[in-house]
Structures are given as structure tokens and as C-alpha cells.
């Protein structure tokens, strides 16, 4: 998590631009398009952000959905939306990086103007509470003794879950079998029904399922506050920090001052202690990547990482 003074600086810079358009922004409700169906992590976060946006900036954040193609339908239409800052769209990594490399999906990664990344759902290996796999070492030992026999559910091919499986298999010198399901919910159902031995899920699975599951490790720099007893992969010798990152993008026609202002607004929501508690209790992890040089560097780093994993997974050429 970024330091509080950094977030404050981002807010001050973005909201203090002095440009006339940004000074009046937002002048009406803001349409927040989620390029997935309702009920997923992107929707959950948007719903949590709504009251804070209203309270801090005096306008409604109106959530709507444009599902299809794992987000591609929405992102392909992003730059056709109004560019006054009153139309914004949720974005998701690795989707906006991997999907354009898989074929014609109507957009390229560089077409997506990200103004803020506000959280990620850390990757985690999750097992059924009654599993004989009590630790990450148990899982690795079993996988080494039984190549490809350890089945792990996850949310689709080319997703953060799938790429995490590829990366960890290489780190641990093991071969597991990834079973792709349509979404996290279906992957969890397969785990709870003992259709698979484990799941490449997120910390949000641990938050939602409680005592039904056990997380063996989380892909974070430090332990998640909601799960102080669950070690990180790094603690266990695997340099792995990964997950599905989420943020907000605007059409390319959006003026620079409005981009900066919106970035500062989301930073202000992210810095609210009550909002942070809701997010952490739900299993999310906070990040603060603002529009500008930080965003450019973040996107470059993540793109390199995700594309390399996607090639190893035969998801892209």
C-alpha cells in the first residue's frame, strides 16, 4: 500500500489543477460502466465506492453493466463514450493486456486510458477445509510425486488465476492440471464439491467461504490483515505477488485536467479509513496507482509479466 502522504500529494496535485473544466467536475452524475455482469468483484467494489463518491463530491455514481467477451465488449466501446469525465469504465488486469493478444477483440491495450488502479484481489491457493493438504509444502510435495495429477480449479484460461498457476508451477518445479471454469463462483463450487483438489482463487474466496475453506498461501508482499495466520508465498520462498488488479479508465477524448481530477477523487475514496476497512474485510487488497508516470510504469511492468506467463500457458502465441 502506498504511504498516506503520497496519496495526499496525489489528491492535492489532481484537485488543485485550477483548470476551469476540472474545477466544475463533476457537474452531474457519473456513469460507471462495469464491463462484466453484476455480482463479481468489479461490481462489489463499484457499489462500495458509490456512497463515498456521493458524500465527497456531491454527485451520484451510477453503475451499469456491459458484459461480454470477458470485458472486451465494454472496452471496445470505451472510446466511443463521452469524454467529459462523466462516463467512466472499470478495467481489469490481466484482461486488458492478454485479450488483445488472443485475437481481434475490438481494442488494444494502448486504447485504454487508465486513470487509477485502486485494488487487487491477491491470488491464493485454496483447499477444502477437510483437505489432507494442510500447507503449501504438502501441496508441492504431492505435485512433485504425482505430476499433473493435482487438479486446481480457476476462473477461465488467460485469467489471473490461470497465469498464477503457470508462474507458480515454474517456481516450484511442479506440474499441476488447471481446470478452467466460467468465473470464480463456479471454481469455488467445484472445490467445495471435491471435484478438484485445490483452487487458484483469491483472498476474497477466503473471506466469503470462511470455515469451509483453508488458504495455504497468498500472493502479497505482506500477510493480509483479514488473514494474519495465512503465510505469503514470499515467506515460503516463492517471490510471487500477483492477482487481478482493478481500476478506472476514461475515453481518450477526456481532457488531461479531468483525468487528473478523477484520479485524485478515486485516491481520496481509497484513503478513507471506513472504505479501506470494508475492502479489507471483503478480502481485497488496496493499491494506489495514480494517473501519469506511476500508471505508465505499472502498466509496463504488469504487461511484461502477464504476457510472458500467457505465452508459457499457450494462451497467446
XYZ file of C-alpha atoms in Angstrom:
317
model
C 0.000 0.000 0.000
C 1.237 3.468 -0.807
C 2.056 5.733 2.085
C -0.640 8.139 3.266
C 1.452 11.194 2.473
C 1.815 10.013 -1.127
C -1.946 9.609 -1.508
C -2.449 13.078 -0.058
C 0.017 14.506 -2.571
C -1.804 12.823 -5.434
C -5.104 14.306 -4.278
C -3.667 17.774 -3.842
C -1.994 17.748 -7.252
C -5.001 16.361 -9.094
C -7.647 18.518 -7.480
C -5.523 21.648 -7.468
C -5.021 21.855 -11.239
C -7.022 25.064 -11.457
C -8.362 24.289 -14.908
C -11.915 25.503 -15.419
C -13.299 22.178 -16.589
C -11.789 20.238 -13.712
C -12.964 22.879 -11.233
C -16.572 22.208 -12.239
C -16.160 18.461 -12.291
C -18.298 16.545 -11.621
C -21.204 18.770 -12.599
C -23.700 15.902 -12.855
C -23.947 12.207 -12.085
C -21.117 9.995 -13.353
C -21.951 6.856 -15.336
C -19.735 3.997 -14.139
C -19.825 1.134 -16.628
C -18.746 -2.306 -15.420
C -17.783 -4.476 -18.437
C -18.926 -7.621 -16.625
C -22.208 -8.840 -15.192
C -23.422 -7.918 -11.700
C -22.163 -9.702 -8.600
C -18.445 -10.004 -9.381
C -15.544 -8.279 -7.653
C -15.688 -5.290 -10.041
C -19.358 -4.745 -9.235
C -18.859 -5.229 -5.496
C -16.164 -2.559 -5.436
C -18.201 -0.094 -7.500
C -21.117 -0.482 -5.107
C -18.825 0.193 -2.165
C -17.434 3.298 -3.878
C -20.865 4.782 -4.641
C -21.777 6.318 -1.257
C -18.272 7.718 -0.751
C -18.337 9.393 -4.153
C -21.708 10.960 -3.362
C -20.606 12.119 0.082
C -17.278 13.577 -1.029
C -18.141 15.039 -4.427
C -21.892 15.664 -4.299
C -22.867 13.621 -7.349
C -24.187 10.110 -7.883
C -22.006 7.333 -9.253
C -24.472 5.408 -11.437
C -23.394 1.812 -12.021
C -24.417 -0.066 -15.159
C -23.199 -3.209 -16.914
C -21.925 -4.024 -20.387
C -20.851 -7.678 -20.151
C -19.440 -9.867 -22.887
C -16.158 -11.314 -24.079
C -14.582 -11.239 -20.628
C -14.730 -7.441 -20.641
C -13.840 -6.970 -24.316
C -17.321 -5.802 -25.353
C -17.191 -2.898 -22.924
C -13.567 -1.922 -23.546
C -14.082 -1.958 -27.306
C -16.741 0.736 -26.821
C -14.867 2.823 -24.248
C -13.514 5.440 -26.642
C -16.948 5.981 -28.175
C -18.257 7.281 -24.867
C -18.450 10.965 -23.935
C -15.105 12.429 -22.923
C -16.157 14.965 -20.286
C -15.357 12.700 -17.336
C -18.988 11.816 -16.682
C -18.565 8.420 -18.341
C -16.002 6.075 -16.840
C -15.406 2.339 -17.077
C -13.980 -0.351 -14.843
C -10.817 -2.101 -16.014
C -9.184 -5.342 -15.039
C -5.654 -6.712 -15.284
C -4.580 -9.069 -16.776
C -7.624 -8.978 -19.080
C -6.864 -5.680 -20.842
C -3.316 -6.891 -21.544
C -3.910 -10.514 -22.559
C -7.168 -10.334 -24.509
C -5.927 -8.177 -27.413
C -3.110 -10.693 -27.971
C -5.583 -13.558 -28.297
C -7.285 -12.219 -31.431
C -9.480 -9.410 -32.697
C -11.428 -8.167 -29.688
C -12.130 -4.595 -30.779
C -9.481 -2.833 -28.720
C -5.760 -2.743 -27.970
C -4.233 -2.267 -24.535
C -2.965 1.186 -25.512
C -6.543 2.214 -26.354
C -7.444 2.001 -22.661
C -6.676 5.189 -20.719
C -6.307 4.099 -17.115
C -6.595 6.903 -14.568
C -6.411 4.943 -11.321
C -5.825 1.404 -10.062
C -7.408 1.074 -6.626
C -7.231 -2.544 -5.508
C -6.333 -6.081 -6.358
C -7.619 -9.448 -5.340
C -4.457 -11.336 -4.397
C -4.023 -14.800 -5.837
C -4.284 -17.556 -3.253
C -4.197 -21.328 -3.221
C -7.363 -22.526 -1.511
C -8.309 -26.035 -0.433
C -11.406 -27.548 1.079
C -11.393 -27.356 4.876
C -11.301 -31.168 5.067
C -8.386 -31.493 2.623
C -5.321 -33.534 3.546
C -3.221 -30.702 2.128
C -2.515 -28.718 5.270
C 0.248 -26.477 3.942
C 1.762 -25.210 0.709
C 4.633 -27.654 1.204
C 2.141 -30.528 1.354
C 0.755 -29.424 -1.994
C 4.181 -29.065 -3.588
C 5.322 -32.451 -2.266
C 2.219 -34.154 -3.630
C 2.537 -32.446 -7.006
C 6.193 -33.466 -7.334
C 5.367 -37.074 -6.513
C 2.320 -37.079 -8.809
C 2.968 -34.915 -11.890
C -0.203 -33.457 -13.439
C -2.474 -35.383 -11.040
C -3.141 -32.427 -8.751
C -6.198 -30.663 -10.205
C -6.787 -26.987 -9.495
C -9.897 -25.014 -10.446
C -9.799 -21.395 -11.556
C -11.732 -18.743 -13.428
C -11.037 -19.327 -17.108
C -7.979 -19.516 -19.337
C -5.752 -16.461 -19.509
C -7.144 -15.027 -16.269
C -5.114 -14.002 -13.236
C -5.846 -17.416 -11.705
C -4.532 -19.292 -14.742
C -1.407 -17.176 -15.067
C -0.714 -17.623 -11.345
C -0.851 -21.394 -11.810
C 1.660 -21.215 -14.663
C 4.030 -18.935 -12.759
C 3.918 -20.971 -9.551
C 4.370 -24.322 -11.306
C 7.581 -22.943 -12.813
C 8.782 -21.557 -9.476
C 8.074 -24.783 -7.584
C 9.209 -27.139 -10.376
C 5.874 -28.923 -10.394
C 3.198 -29.784 -12.942
C -0.408 -29.344 -11.884
C -3.552 -29.532 -14.005
C -5.568 -26.341 -14.311
C -9.325 -26.790 -14.736
C -10.887 -23.619 -16.139
C -14.401 -22.653 -15.034
C -16.589 -19.746 -16.068
C -15.932 -17.432 -13.168
C -14.765 -17.603 -9.577
C -18.163 -18.812 -8.321
C -18.096 -21.954 -10.442
C -14.472 -22.624 -9.491
C -15.399 -22.406 -5.800
C -18.360 -24.746 -6.300
C -16.022 -27.305 -7.871
C -13.662 -27.017 -4.903
C -16.385 -27.372 -2.280
C -17.793 -30.343 -4.182
C -14.384 -32.051 -4.170
C -14.295 -32.077 -7.971
C -10.764 -30.688 -7.732
C -8.025 -30.943 -5.126
C -7.445 -27.197 -4.802
C -8.314 -23.861 -6.329
C -6.304 -20.990 -7.669
C -8.613 -18.393 -6.221
C -8.337 -15.066 -4.483
C -8.290 -13.878 -0.888
C -11.918 -12.870 -1.487
C -12.751 -16.590 -1.639
C -11.388 -16.983 1.868
C -13.441 -14.010 3.042
C -16.666 -15.301 1.512
C -16.330 -19.002 2.339
C -14.927 -18.717 5.856
C -14.531 -22.040 7.647
C -15.470 -24.030 4.532
C -12.021 -23.497 3.051
C -8.376 -23.108 4.036
C -5.933 -20.823 2.251
C -2.411 -22.222 2.003
C -0.665 -19.030 0.844
C -1.449 -15.568 -0.516
C 0.428 -13.705 -3.263
C 1.110 -10.486 -1.354
C 4.131 -8.566 -0.092
C 2.834 -8.931 3.469
C 0.124 -11.028 5.094
C -3.431 -9.898 4.506
C -4.840 -8.132 7.593
C -8.001 -10.268 7.460
C -5.944 -13.492 7.403
C -2.991 -12.998 9.744
C -2.370 -16.747 10.025
C -2.014 -17.339 6.277
C 1.581 -17.005 5.042
C 2.612 -15.213 1.878
C 4.292 -17.083 -0.951
C 7.337 -14.876 -0.352
C 7.608 -16.062 3.239
C 7.650 -19.618 1.950
C 10.403 -18.958 -0.569
C 8.451 -18.076 -3.707
C 8.815 -14.498 -4.945
C 5.227 -14.138 -6.081
C 2.985 -11.093 -5.726
C 0.061 -11.296 -8.130
C -3.676 -11.155 -8.599
C -6.425 -9.409 -10.529
C -5.951 -5.644 -10.447
C -8.907 -3.307 -10.904
C -9.226 0.339 -11.692
C -10.962 3.007 -13.737
C -10.432 4.198 -17.296
C -11.830 7.090 -19.317
C -12.293 7.681 -23.056
C -9.214 9.023 -24.827
C -11.072 12.257 -25.557
C -11.194 13.093 -21.837
C -9.115 16.271 -21.147
C -5.924 15.973 -19.152
C -7.174 18.087 -16.250
C -10.286 15.945 -15.849
C -8.167 12.774 -15.911
C -6.031 14.214 -13.122
C -9.073 15.326 -11.126
C -10.760 11.930 -11.376
C -7.535 10.204 -10.371
C -7.420 12.362 -7.261
C -11.053 11.644 -6.433
C -10.561 7.891 -6.505
C -7.409 8.337 -4.428
C -9.459 10.240 -1.854
C -12.012 7.437 -1.635
C -9.224 4.873 -1.346
C -7.682 6.837 1.510
C -10.904 6.855 3.559
C -10.411 4.569 6.601
C -14.022 3.351 6.545
C -13.735 2.402 2.868
C -10.424 0.657 3.486
C -11.951 -1.409 6.274
C -14.818 -2.531 4.044
C -12.398 -3.536 1.325
C -10.015 -5.413 3.599
C -12.863 -7.196 5.394
C -14.037 -8.390 1.974
C -10.623 -9.882 1.202
C -9.464 -7.160 -1.178
C -6.011 -5.564 -1.005
C -5.521 -1.849 -1.521
C -3.221 -0.321 -4.128
C -2.836 3.293 -5.198
C -1.558 3.774 -8.729
C -2.327 7.277 -9.953
C -2.624 8.633 -13.471
C 0.651 9.668 -15.068
C 4.183 8.317 -14.727
C 3.276 5.849 -11.967
C 0.498 4.359 -14.094
C 2.760 4.112 -17.138
C 5.430 2.268 -15.159
C 2.888 -0.019 -13.505
C 1.264 -0.961 -16.806
C 4.627 -1.632 -18.448
C 5.745 -3.885 -15.613
C 2.483 -5.827 -15.433
C 2.214 -6.184 -19.202
C 5.652 -7.769 -19.401
C 4.843 -10.144 -16.543
C 1.403 -11.175 -17.798
C 2.374 -11.641 -21.430
C 5.319 -13.847 -20.513
C 3.052 -16.044 -18.367
C 0.370 -16.128 -21.072
C 2.902 -17.361 -23.631
C 4.082 -20.077 -21.268
C 0.458 -21.097 -20.768
C -0.087 -21.258 -24.555
C -2.845 -18.673 -24.157
C -1.163 -16.421 -26.725
C 1.416 -17.024 -29.455
